[in-house]
XYZ file of C-alpha atoms in Angstrom:
764
model
C -67.694 22.645 -30.748
C -65.383 22.238 -33.708
C -62.826 24.520 -32.139
C -62.466 22.140 -29.155
C -61.606 19.274 -31.485
C -58.982 21.404 -33.212
C -57.124 22.357 -29.997
C -53.400 21.690 -30.222
C -53.250 19.608 -27.063
C -51.518 16.328 -26.328
C -52.203 14.612 -22.980
C -49.219 14.026 -20.701
C -47.317 10.802 -21.405
C -48.044 7.808 -19.154
C -45.906 7.422 -16.083
C -46.861 3.767 -15.746
C -46.440 1.003 -18.298
C -46.478 -2.794 -18.283
C -42.878 -2.983 -17.011
C -43.229 -0.688 -13.987
C -46.837 -0.741 -12.797
C -47.037 -4.207 -11.218
C -46.298 -3.818 -7.536
C -45.335 -0.162 -7.940
C -48.601 1.708 -8.350
C -48.384 4.545 -5.863
C -51.394 6.700 -4.960
C -50.037 10.044 -3.637
C -51.318 12.125 -0.745
C -54.614 13.943 -1.358
C -54.551 17.678 -0.579
C -57.885 18.863 0.859
C -57.085 22.478 0.234
C -56.406 22.214 -3.498
C -58.776 19.222 -3.884
C -56.071 17.429 -5.896
C -53.587 14.646 -5.403
C -50.028 15.752 -4.800
C -48.859 14.360 -8.123
C -46.624 15.313 -11.013
C -47.246 18.778 -12.438
C -49.805 18.837 -15.220
C -49.129 20.348 -18.616
C -50.282 23.935 -19.036
C -53.564 24.317 -20.906
C -53.272 25.076 -24.636
C -53.272 28.760 -25.590
C -56.399 28.356 -27.679
C -58.342 27.435 -24.530
C -58.280 31.111 -23.499
C -60.436 31.792 -26.551
C -62.680 28.787 -26.188
C -63.810 29.305 -22.580
C -65.303 32.796 -23.121
C -67.149 31.505 -26.182
C -68.617 28.610 -24.222
C -69.575 30.937 -21.363
C -71.329 33.275 -23.800
C -73.189 30.395 -25.416
C -74.203 29.128 -21.970
C -75.703 32.502 -21.087
C -77.768 32.162 -24.296
C -79.102 28.823 -22.940
C -77.187 26.668 -25.433
C -77.498 23.287 -23.722
C -74.538 21.558 -25.410
C -72.293 24.467 -24.464
C -73.430 24.316 -20.820
C -72.813 20.595 -20.536
C -69.471 20.778 -22.307
C -68.224 23.579 -20.113
C -69.518 21.911 -16.953
C -67.693 18.676 -17.854
C -64.487 20.631 -18.381
C -64.823 22.194 -14.942
C -65.555 18.781 -13.314
C -62.909 16.692 -15.092
C -60.284 19.346 -15.725
C -60.087 18.458 -19.417
C -57.229 20.006 -21.415
C -55.382 20.702 -18.116
C -58.069 23.236 -17.241
C -58.369 24.093 -13.475
C -61.415 22.498 -11.907
C -64.315 24.615 -10.621
C -66.910 22.427 -8.997
C -69.372 25.167 -7.927
C -69.428 26.552 -11.464
C -69.905 23.087 -12.916
C -72.876 22.400 -10.645
C -74.414 25.727 -11.646
C -74.088 24.904 -15.320
C -75.577 21.448 -14.870
C -78.569 22.950 -13.116
C -78.960 25.400 -15.955
C -78.836 22.559 -18.533
C -81.598 20.612 -16.778
C -84.144 23.282 -17.814
C -83.983 21.762 -21.292
C -84.200 18.193 -19.991
C -80.600 17.162 -20.598
C -80.158 13.605 -19.211
C -76.382 13.847 -18.750
C -76.797 17.033 -16.660
C -79.306 15.229 -14.418
C -76.920 12.308 -14.036
C -73.973 14.506 -13.070
C -76.083 16.305 -10.480
C -77.040 12.921 -9.048
C -73.354 12.035 -8.848
C -72.490 15.305 -7.090
C -75.111 14.824 -4.386
C -74.558 11.068 -4.045
C -70.817 11.222 -3.430
C -70.239 14.569 -1.714
C -66.888 14.652 -3.496
C -67.427 18.003 -5.144
C -68.075 20.229 -2.170
C -71.761 19.426 -1.599
C -73.148 17.575 1.376
C -74.249 14.029 0.619
C -77.985 13.989 -0.022
C -79.149 10.589 -1.254
C -82.806 11.487 -1.676
C -81.869 14.421 -3.893
C -79.424 12.212 -5.793
C -82.125 9.644 -6.437
C -84.404 12.370 -7.694
C -81.828 13.587 -10.218
C -80.968 10.073 -11.284
C -84.670 9.393 -11.902
C -84.956 12.534 -13.974
C -81.975 11.252 -15.966
C -83.771 7.966 -16.555
C -86.820 9.765 -17.842
C -84.598 11.653 -20.258
C -83.074 8.430 -21.629
C -79.636 8.818 -20.065
C -78.019 5.398 -20.036
C -75.723 6.214 -17.130
C -78.728 7.118 -14.994
C -80.569 3.912 -16.009
C -77.569 1.846 -14.918
C -77.524 3.579 -11.497
C -81.259 3.175 -10.871
C -81.240 -0.431 -12.010
C -78.470 -1.169 -9.497
C -80.048 0.821 -6.669
C -83.473 -0.754 -7.080
C -81.939 -4.219 -7.281
C -79.717 -3.891 -4.195
C -81.798 -1.409 -2.214
C -79.072 1.261 -2.246
C -80.490 4.253 -0.389
C -84.010 3.236 -1.362
C -86.469 0.400 -0.806
C -85.424 -2.541 -3.041
C -87.755 -3.228 -5.945
C -86.767 -6.251 -8.027
C -89.462 -5.770 -10.659
C -88.476 -2.181 -11.434
C -84.810 -3.215 -11.493
C -85.605 -6.046 -13.926
C -87.324 -3.669 -16.296
C -84.309 -1.358 -16.278
C -81.901 -4.266 -16.858
C -83.981 -5.659 -19.752
C -83.979 -2.234 -21.408
C -80.237 -1.913 -20.970
C -79.600 -5.441 -22.209
C -81.584 -4.752 -25.400
C -79.417 -1.696 -26.079
C -76.267 -3.714 -25.531
C -77.413 -6.586 -27.722
C -78.155 -4.212 -30.609
C -74.649 -2.718 -30.278
C -73.087 -6.199 -30.032
C -74.674 -7.396 -33.254
C -73.599 -4.226 -35.101
C -70.006 -4.542 -33.941
C -69.759 -8.326 -34.473
C -66.131 -9.404 -34.750
C -64.540 -6.433 -33.013
C -62.356 -7.316 -30.032
C -62.710 -5.001 -27.029
C -60.341 -4.662 -24.048
C -62.138 -5.020 -20.752
C -61.186 -2.123 -18.528
C -63.490 -3.280 -15.727
C -60.593 -3.970 -13.321
C -59.574 -3.279 -9.728
C -56.569 -0.956 -9.807
C -55.499 -2.387 -6.442
C -54.745 -5.677 -8.278
C -51.685 -4.024 -9.823
C -50.312 -4.098 -6.253
C -51.538 -7.616 -5.564
C -54.966 -6.651 -4.240
C -56.282 -4.750 -1.240
C -53.997 -6.749 1.077
C -51.104 -7.295 -1.299
C -50.091 -10.326 -3.310
C -49.652 -12.736 -0.407
C -52.653 -11.839 1.713
C -55.401 -10.984 -0.790
C -57.907 -13.778 -1.405
C -60.014 -12.283 -4.225
C -58.876 -13.448 -7.630
C -57.083 -10.795 -9.652
C -59.093 -8.926 -12.288
C -55.978 -7.952 -14.277
C -55.726 -9.703 -17.642
C -52.767 -8.470 -19.681
C -52.995 -10.533 -22.835
C -49.423 -9.870 -23.943
C -48.151 -11.038 -20.536
C -50.363 -14.114 -20.648
C -49.139 -15.100 -24.104
C -45.516 -14.486 -23.083
C -45.976 -16.737 -20.053
C -47.504 -19.461 -22.197
C -44.593 -19.309 -24.584
C -42.148 -19.467 -21.693
C -43.921 -22.559 -20.313
C -43.596 -24.284 -23.690
C -39.876 -23.573 -23.719
C -39.396 -24.490 -20.068
C -40.820 -27.983 -20.584
C -38.621 -28.428 -23.698
C -41.468 -29.044 -26.070
C -39.710 -29.745 -29.314
C -41.690 -27.780 -31.927
C -40.482 -26.942 -35.411
C -38.218 -23.954 -36.091
C -37.805 -22.897 -32.460
C -41.581 -22.770 -31.743
C -42.221 -20.689 -34.867
C -45.924 -21.618 -35.073
C -46.323 -20.836 -31.420
C -44.606 -17.444 -31.657
C -46.489 -16.356 -34.759
C -49.842 -17.432 -33.305
C -49.381 -15.549 -30.013
C -47.948 -12.500 -31.786
C -51.055 -12.405 -33.924
C -53.307 -12.662 -30.888
C -51.521 -9.741 -29.191
C -52.247 -7.428 -32.078
C -55.720 -8.867 -32.662
C -57.012 -8.431 -29.086
C -54.678 -5.824 -27.580
C -54.652 -5.067 -23.867
C -54.233 -2.175 -21.429
C -50.787 -1.283 -22.767
C -50.743 -2.773 -26.289
C -52.874 -1.161 -28.973
C -54.828 -3.387 -31.362
C -53.517 -3.548 -34.946
C -55.715 -5.720 -37.139
C -53.441 -5.355 -40.160
C -50.390 -6.631 -38.316
C -52.479 -9.389 -36.710
C -53.579 -10.533 -40.170
C -49.971 -10.560 -41.369
C -48.837 -12.716 -38.479
C -51.543 -15.324 -38.953
C -50.986 -15.303 -42.716
C -47.293 -15.875 -42.209
C -48.047 -18.720 -39.835
C -50.344 -20.381 -42.364
C -47.857 -19.969 -45.240
C -45.104 -21.513 -43.140
C -47.370 -24.543 -42.641
C -47.974 -24.700 -46.384
C -44.227 -24.676 -47.073
C -43.521 -27.418 -44.548
C -46.496 -29.767 -44.850
C -48.393 -29.185 -48.087
C -46.172 -31.636 -49.924
C -47.145 -34.524 -47.624
C -50.871 -33.627 -47.537
C -50.512 -31.775 -44.182
C -49.575 -34.837 -42.196
C -48.107 -33.010 -39.208
C -46.341 -35.373 -36.823
C -45.612 -32.976 -33.938
C -48.696 -32.462 -31.727
C -47.754 -28.905 -30.805
C -47.165 -27.936 -34.445
C -50.480 -29.529 -35.287
C -52.359 -27.582 -32.648
C -50.895 -24.155 -33.378
C -50.931 -24.463 -37.168
C -54.623 -25.471 -37.029
C -55.298 -22.501 -34.703
C -53.524 -20.105 -37.123
C -55.619 -21.401 -40.007
C -58.968 -21.125 -38.193
C -58.138 -17.613 -36.884
C -57.070 -16.438 -40.301
C -60.278 -17.917 -41.756
C -62.310 -15.844 -39.239
C -60.483 -12.661 -40.284
C -61.404 -13.392 -43.908
C -65.032 -14.246 -42.946
C -65.516 -11.015 -40.913
C -63.264 -8.742 -43.013
C -60.944 -7.878 -40.127
C -57.546 -6.595 -41.229
C -58.379 -7.568 -44.807
C -61.244 -7.686 -47.301
C -63.983 -10.258 -46.803
C -63.346 -13.488 -48.668
C -65.846 -16.214 -47.723
C -64.492 -18.880 -50.148
C -60.998 -18.371 -48.759
C -62.363 -18.540 -45.217
C -64.177 -21.842 -45.876
C -61.108 -23.324 -47.530
C -59.004 -22.470 -44.491
C -61.578 -23.816 -42.068
C -61.660 -27.162 -43.913
C -57.854 -27.306 -43.921
C -57.816 -26.565 -40.202
C -60.265 -29.467 -39.612
C -58.069 -31.746 -41.633
C -55.082 -31.043 -39.367
C -56.881 -30.872 -36.028
C -60.617 -30.385 -35.411
C -61.634 -27.533 -33.145
C -64.860 -26.170 -31.673
C -64.498 -22.749 -33.235
C -63.947 -24.138 -36.718
C -67.096 -26.318 -36.565
C -69.148 -23.374 -35.259
C -67.954 -20.959 -37.979
C -68.628 -23.502 -40.728
C -72.108 -23.892 -39.281
C -72.615 -20.087 -39.555
C -71.516 -20.070 -43.203
C -74.076 -22.816 -43.987
C -76.874 -21.298 -41.883
C -76.521 -17.811 -43.332
C -75.908 -19.030 -46.873
C -72.754 -16.992 -47.201
C -71.496 -19.103 -50.129
C -74.501 -20.884 -51.571
C -78.086 -21.354 -50.447
C -78.953 -21.778 -46.815
C -78.299 -25.328 -45.702
C -79.917 -25.824 -42.309
C -79.228 -29.517 -42.161
C -75.509 -29.101 -42.737
C -75.418 -26.205 -40.288
C -76.966 -28.361 -37.576
C -74.369 -31.068 -38.211
C -71.549 -28.570 -37.769
C -73.138 -27.057 -34.620
C -73.580 -30.519 -33.091
C -69.897 -31.229 -33.655
C -69.049 -27.833 -32.108
C -71.221 -28.680 -29.090
C -69.359 -31.991 -28.689
C -66.114 -29.956 -28.544
C -67.562 -27.739 -25.740
C -68.115 -24.660 -27.879
C -70.139 -21.905 -26.155
C -70.945 -20.261 -29.514
C -71.935 -23.656 -30.944
C -74.416 -24.238 -28.108
C -75.905 -20.808 -28.578
C -76.191 -20.982 -32.338
C -77.732 -24.457 -32.246
C -80.305 -23.223 -29.734
C -81.206 -20.182 -31.886
C -81.387 -22.262 -35.040
C -83.812 -24.718 -33.435
C -85.811 -21.734 -32.194
C -86.010 -20.204 -35.646
C -87.097 -23.513 -37.166
C -90.230 -23.370 -34.981
C -91.133 -19.786 -35.928
C -89.643 -18.208 -32.792
C -92.199 -19.778 -30.428
C -90.220 -22.012 -28.081
C -93.243 -23.045 -25.970
C -94.780 -24.892 -28.905
C -91.533 -26.384 -30.198
C -90.768 -30.066 -29.963
C -87.167 -28.976 -29.326
C -87.959 -26.657 -26.424
C -85.851 -28.723 -24.001
C -82.879 -28.667 -26.373
C -83.387 -24.953 -27.021
C -83.252 -24.144 -23.296
C -80.529 -26.592 -22.274
C -78.151 -25.578 -25.076
C -78.561 -21.898 -24.333
C -78.025 -22.520 -20.628
C -74.878 -24.497 -21.383
C -73.599 -21.690 -23.628
C -74.160 -19.197 -20.839
C -72.325 -21.380 -18.327
C -69.434 -21.710 -20.782
C -69.102 -17.965 -20.958
C -70.864 -16.856 -24.133
C -71.945 -13.224 -23.787
C -74.948 -13.393 -26.124
C -76.214 -16.525 -24.407
C -76.575 -14.589 -21.110
C -78.977 -12.221 -22.855
C -81.011 -15.003 -24.516
C -81.148 -17.101 -21.324
C -82.533 -14.132 -19.454
C -85.225 -13.790 -22.154
C -86.053 -17.507 -21.920
C -86.489 -17.239 -18.160
C -88.856 -14.309 -18.601
C -90.814 -16.262 -21.187
C -91.236 -19.120 -18.689
C -89.554 -21.562 -21.007
C -87.736 -23.322 -18.176
C -91.118 -24.492 -16.793
C -91.582 -26.627 -19.890
C -87.938 -27.567 -20.575
C -86.463 -27.942 -17.056
C -89.199 -27.766 -14.387
C -86.651 -28.173 -11.601
C -84.806 -24.988 -12.720
C -85.650 -22.316 -10.178
C -86.726 -19.017 -11.733
C -86.890 -15.889 -9.608
C -86.665 -12.187 -10.338
C -83.238 -12.052 -8.689
C -81.877 -14.961 -10.766
C -83.173 -13.453 -13.955
C -81.570 -10.101 -13.175
C -78.269 -11.886 -12.555
C -77.958 -13.038 -16.164
C -78.696 -9.533 -17.504
C -76.301 -7.934 -15.010
C -73.437 -10.251 -15.958
C -74.263 -9.559 -19.599
C -73.885 -5.835 -18.939
C -70.628 -6.324 -17.033
C -69.136 -8.343 -19.865
C -69.969 -5.458 -22.236
C -68.431 -2.791 -20.066
C -66.753 -1.230 -23.133
C -70.214 -0.247 -24.345
C -71.989 0.543 -21.093
C -69.062 2.141 -19.201
C -66.580 3.762 -21.605
C -65.574 5.968 -18.662
C -63.643 2.891 -17.318
C -61.170 3.199 -20.181
C -60.954 6.934 -19.541
C -60.301 6.318 -15.857
C -57.538 3.823 -16.598
C -55.815 6.137 -19.068
C -55.903 8.954 -16.525
C -54.568 6.607 -13.869
C -51.436 5.603 -15.815
C -50.826 9.290 -16.651
C -50.780 10.142 -12.954
C -54.049 12.142 -13.077
C -55.563 10.359 -10.074
C -58.329 12.834 -9.505
C -59.817 12.254 -12.964
C -59.318 8.534 -12.554
C -61.277 8.663 -9.319
C -64.214 10.393 -10.948
C -64.279 7.871 -13.816
C -64.165 4.892 -11.476
C -66.720 6.499 -9.184
C -69.226 6.817 -12.002
C -68.903 3.081 -12.706
C -69.059 2.307 -8.970
C -72.383 4.124 -8.752
C -73.587 1.927 -11.575
C -72.846 -1.260 -9.672
C -69.557 -2.418 -11.249
C -67.841 -4.206 -8.370
C -64.212 -3.818 -9.617
C -64.873 -0.089 -9.994
C -66.168 0.062 -6.406
C -62.897 -1.418 -5.234
C -60.886 0.947 -7.457
C -62.793 3.920 -6.108
C -62.284 2.836 -2.499
C -58.597 2.214 -3.184
C -58.070 5.682 -4.653
C -59.794 7.174 -1.615
C -58.053 5.101 1.023
C -55.062 2.723 1.000
C -53.740 0.525 3.798
C -50.480 1.878 5.199
C -47.595 -0.523 5.884
C -46.868 -1.168 9.532
C -43.195 -0.609 8.840
C -41.543 1.029 5.845
C -37.946 1.952 5.038
C -39.109 4.507 2.480
C -38.419 8.154 3.181
C -41.911 8.984 1.894
C -44.090 10.096 4.831
C -47.154 8.057 5.650
C -50.355 9.387 4.107
C -53.228 10.799 6.100
C -56.881 10.447 5.272
C -59.790 12.581 6.307
C -62.886 11.059 7.818
C -65.160 12.047 4.922
C -62.996 10.294 2.324
C -62.684 7.203 4.495
C -66.430 7.118 5.030
C -66.898 7.337 1.272
C -64.354 4.547 0.760
C -66.247 2.484 3.340
C -69.474 2.982 1.421
C -68.007 1.522 -1.747
C -66.275 -1.255 0.154
C -69.618 -2.239 1.647
C -71.201 -2.368 -1.767
C -68.363 -4.496 -3.090
C -68.674 -6.760 -0.077
C -72.330 -7.308 -0.786
C -71.316 -8.459 -4.269
C -69.030 -11.110 -2.843
C -65.590 -9.425 -2.505
C -64.049 -11.143 0.517
C -61.049 -8.812 0.795
C -63.383 -5.811 0.993
C -65.372 -7.577 3.701
C -62.310 -8.304 5.831
C -60.954 -4.799 5.276
C -64.184 -3.350 6.604
C -63.757 -5.470 9.716
C -60.175 -4.267 10.109
C -61.216 -0.627 9.773
C -63.857 -0.899 12.448
C -61.728 -3.028 14.785
C -58.745 -0.690 14.529
C -56.378 -3.443 13.525
C -53.602 -1.164 12.319
C -50.926 0.878 14.048
C -52.201 4.158 12.607
C -55.963 3.816 12.930
C -58.072 5.903 10.567
C -60.293 8.527 12.173
C -63.190 6.096 12.450
C -64.676 5.149 15.833
C -63.957 1.578 16.829
C -67.068 -0.586 16.447
C -66.347 -4.198 17.436
C -69.885 -5.264 16.646
C -69.624 -4.207 13.036
C -66.126 -5.619 12.767
C -67.308 -8.930 14.187
C -70.188 -9.096 11.683
C -67.971 -8.370 8.703
C -65.471 -11.037 9.799
C -68.332 -13.478 10.240
C -69.674 -12.751 6.781
C -66.269 -13.378 5.282
C -65.864 -16.555 7.265
C -69.260 -17.822 6.116
C -67.973 -17.406 2.556
C -65.038 -19.654 3.433
C -62.531 -16.824 3.735
C -59.421 -18.049 5.579
C -58.510 -14.465 6.450
C -61.973 -13.726 7.839
C -62.046 -16.916 9.869
C -58.632 -16.105 11.354
C -59.826 -12.615 12.385
C -62.827 -14.154 14.108
C -60.541 -16.481 15.951
C -58.511 -13.522 17.163
C -61.627 -11.745 18.452
C -62.598 -14.799 20.473
C -59.023 -15.344 21.668
C -58.757 -11.809 23.029
C -62.392 -11.435 24.145
C -63.310 -8.689 21.697
C -66.727 -8.496 20.077
C -70.444 -8.195 20.726
C -71.217 -11.892 21.007
C -68.462 -12.534 23.537
C -69.760 -12.494 27.085
C -68.337 -9.819 29.312
C -65.367 -9.371 26.961
C -63.973 -12.666 28.280
C -61.937 -14.981 26.091
C -63.475 -18.053 24.494
C -60.671 -20.434 23.566
C -62.956 -23.104 22.172
C -64.593 -20.739 19.685
C -61.187 -19.274 18.896
C -59.868 -22.740 18.114
C -62.906 -23.496 16.006
C -62.289 -20.492 13.750
C -58.506 -21.040 13.598
C -59.210 -24.575 12.490
C -61.697 -23.249 9.890
C -59.063 -20.774 8.674
C -56.596 -23.595 8.197
C -59.156 -25.722 6.336
C -60.120 -22.844 4.036
C -56.434 -22.128 3.438
C -55.813 -25.734 2.359
C -58.864 -25.670 0.108
C -57.690 -22.458 -1.600
C -54.254 -23.915 -2.100
C -55.709 -27.029 -3.718
C -57.872 -24.918 -6.049
C -55.099 -22.658 -7.312
C -55.531 -23.336 -11.029
C -55.805 -21.358 -14.228
C -59.385 -20.301 -14.733
C -60.845 -20.063 -18.252
C -64.075 -18.352 -19.175
C -65.257 -18.467 -22.756
C -61.772 -19.324 -23.953
C -60.238 -16.388 -22.050
C -57.520 -16.807 -19.468
C -58.845 -14.846 -16.542
C -56.118 -15.465 -14.000
C -55.160 -17.870 -11.278
C -56.740 -18.398 -7.934
C -54.886 -16.663 -5.130
C -53.983 -18.549 -1.990
C -54.277 -15.417 0.156
C -54.782 -15.045 3.878
C -52.309 -15.950 6.589
C -49.840 -18.723 5.969
C -50.380 -22.232 7.340
C -47.409 -21.706 9.667
C -48.960 -18.478 11.010
C -52.309 -20.206 11.675
C -50.586 -23.235 13.289
C -48.613 -20.902 15.516
C -51.843 -19.220 16.563
C -53.253 -22.654 17.493
C -50.180 -23.467 19.495
C -50.307 -20.086 21.220
C -53.957 -20.627 22.011
C -53.257 -23.998 23.575
C -50.443 -22.596 25.715
C -52.673 -19.693 26.782
C -55.462 -22.002 27.753
C -53.312 -24.291 29.806
C -51.517 -21.523 31.683
C -54.042 -18.721 31.955
C -55.082 -17.524 35.414
C -58.624 -18.858 35.189
C -57.414 -22.322 34.398
C -55.010 -22.195 37.365
C -57.766 -21.077 39.718
C -60.103 -23.840 38.578
C -57.288 -26.380 38.816
C -57.246 -25.938 42.578
C -60.856 -27.072 42.773
C -60.695 -30.143 40.610
C -57.866 -30.203 38.097
C -57.526 -28.578 34.754
C -58.977 -31.502 32.836
C -62.104 -31.230 34.948
C -62.162 -27.508 34.229
C -62.023 -28.249 30.538
C -65.142 -30.429 30.871
C -67.018 -27.867 32.923
C -66.319 -25.061 30.501
C -67.359 -27.248 27.611
C -70.629 -28.348 29.266
C -71.488 -24.750 30.138
C -70.672 -23.664 26.623
C -72.888 -26.374 25.115
C -75.870 -25.561 27.325
C -76.142 -21.957 26.188
C -76.433 -23.015 22.510
C -79.957 -22.798 21.142
C -79.605 -24.625 17.812
C -79.294 -28.416 18.042
C -77.076 -28.537 14.960
C -74.662 -26.024 16.468
C -74.558 -28.000 19.741
C -73.551 -31.078 17.751
C -70.892 -29.142 15.931
C -69.494 -27.732 19.189
C -69.330 -31.183 20.689
C -67.301 -32.422 17.769
C -64.919 -29.506 18.111
C -64.662 -30.150 21.872
C -63.923 -33.831 21.336
C -61.155 -32.921 18.926
C -59.706 -30.520 21.517
C -59.959 -33.188 24.229
C -58.111 -35.722 22.077
C -55.400 -33.124 21.463
C -55.044 -32.492 25.194
C -54.645 -36.173 26.028
C -52.199 -36.494 23.143
C -50.053 -33.761 24.606
C -50.148 -35.369 28.056
C -49.358 -38.780 26.586
C -46.406 -37.521 24.529
C -45.048 -35.582 27.525
C -45.351 -38.571 29.818
C -43.763 -40.826 27.249
C -40.765 -38.462 27.011
C -40.364 -38.486 30.806
C -40.763 -42.236 30.954
C -38.244 -42.991 28.181
C -35.504 -40.799 29.615
C -36.200 -41.912 33.134
C -35.777 -45.537 32.097
C -32.588 -44.712 30.196
C -31.097 -42.951 33.244
C -32.014 -45.888 35.469
C -30.341 -48.328 33.068
C -27.210 -46.176 32.932
C -27.065 -46.005 36.718
C -27.363 -49.761 37.021
C -24.551 -50.213 34.524
C -22.296 -47.818 36.408
C -23.005 -49.619 39.688
C -22.200 -52.957 38.025
C -18.924 -51.629 36.672
C -17.937 -50.294 40.068
C -18.509 -53.647 41.648
C -16.166 -55.239 39.111
C -13.409 -52.830 40.209
C -12.992 -50.858 36.990
C -12.008 -47.734 38.894
C -9.660 -46.374 36.249
C -12.177 -46.690 33.509
C -14.762 -45.006 35.604
C -12.447 -42.081 36.252
C -11.870 -41.593 32.542
C -15.472 -42.018 31.577
C -17.609 -40.599 34.316
C -16.593 -36.959 34.090
C -17.419 -36.849 30.456
C -20.485 -38.957 30.929
C -21.762 -36.822 33.774
C -21.214 -33.719 31.715
C -22.987 -35.346 28.770
C -25.863 -36.444 31.008
C -26.238 -32.940 32.426
C -26.474 -31.386 28.960
C -28.760 -34.110 27.736
C -31.056 -33.587 30.701
C -31.156 -29.885 29.907
C -32.174 -30.857 26.392
C -34.807 -33.120 27.906
C -36.204 -30.206 29.828
C -36.366 -28.104 26.698
C -38.235 -30.836 24.855
C -40.666 -31.270 27.710
C -41.337 -27.554 27.910
C -41.896 -27.278 24.130
C -44.321 -30.225 24.302
C -46.298 -28.439 26.995
């Protein structure tokens, strides 16, 4: 395959970058005839490819497995701008399975599971191929079968089998993590819809964004420092150098990592501190200078300790760590000093000193410090935590590290749960197969760069405008249970269309098979807690949009999806449930008649959830990483309040209320409806809750009546007083004054009464 590597081929340049992708990601129309998106023209294949393909075909006929798989992948993915040929790819994969190729089995499972490549969906056949892939040690297949057994996807759920798969996968990931210690990886496990604000856009989407552009985060932090006029030295020089170093050290979706430049930035930051503060023994007066200079020193020390961007220099690293502690102590500095002592990187191993450093790191809320202290205590007892006097500390520190976001701690905590350590350390800690799997699953998701390198491939194809390849890459990860990839896959298959658009671009059309496939991945994402996906499924089945997709309306399924979202405290989902009750739509609504009390209940819940989301809109940090801000999402408070007002007006003036008013008054009708509604409830708790809601509604009704009556009474009294005054003036013979005043006063009274009427009507 050397000739493939030597092809003179450069992929097309990206059409999206950091400056133009946010809010502008456009998925073009999919052409079912060509099986391609109507996108920008691709580059022609390199001339050498005309020589390579016949050679690969010849090798395939000679049963050369690697040639078969390579050629099949080229036909599936269209590598090197090669035209796709799905039937030929499937044929080659089948041929490669004769030699037990795990990747070939996996790709056949993908073909029959998705139906995206011309074959009918056959989940039983897909599971068979995935299982063969597992037996041939294909990691992609193991990920799929672990997820399917855990969630019961097209098979009977089996937690024990899923746990075995996840443990095996976690061991592979842990080995890789230890070998690549110190390398910073960009997490491409994102929802591409978040570039457009989410499935419902920036204002309506409730699910927190998965996009984490480090360069943008650092730029925003610098801007905030300048906005609040924090007076740091040399125009925020320490701040600028520190964040510039982080940008090159960690990289992001659009900024490549450059360890050499990162080292230079941190080194420059440290030298600036030496020039300014070494003469006065590093007595830094400004708190911001102190914080960022100390951070530069500790980060530069880590680069020296791990040999990133420079040669390893442990003495230099320790010297910088100690200097950083002198200026401002930090959790990371204490933890790394503990590692130097524990591993004996400078002198002999000093366990006592290591424990002291780790304890200080734990006091500063260090996830790594908690994990390292737990492992050190475990090693001191020979690796048998059940017999250790420190078993409670071993378990509690590892659990704390996992909760603080440490990746390795997730793996170790899963192992502790399997060992049954929690029974001795924290008997009240509930251990189940499902809970144990959760730690391993999150561990795998945090190491997506190892388990799912196709996510990076999918993103790179996306920003180049090759949406078909991006779809395949995200679909592979979606099959493996990555929730963001499930949303990305669904979004590439189907996007909500605006109700009104001034763009000349025609609205897109979607075939039923692609919408059904999108629904499948939305359902999987919904089961993993994505509220926007849950509400969108309800909207699809309820036909909430002007141009309804070719899916039969199913109010029962729509109602259930909205209810699931509402139970998760989704303001959007609760509002949709309120609408169904208001308009008498849904399976649990008797005879398709409206139920204003249940509608009000869910509108009120929507408003409460909205306020709660607004209060919790804060920056979220996980393991020291800025992961985004909580979205308010859902309908605005004004929109929900208007729905409540509309509901009240409807109830008071609807035909049924008028009919019942003739036989006893509308207040009596209210009570009758409420009594009847309460009697049909089966659960006592729900009856109590309904009574509370009804009492609130009753208070509101009397409040409206009281306010309306008060308006009438006030203005009636005012008019009576004015009339009395006019009569008194007439008796005193002030005819001229009355002639001058009354016309204007009458006119003013007339207008004012018209205003009164408007106020009264609005109050009603």
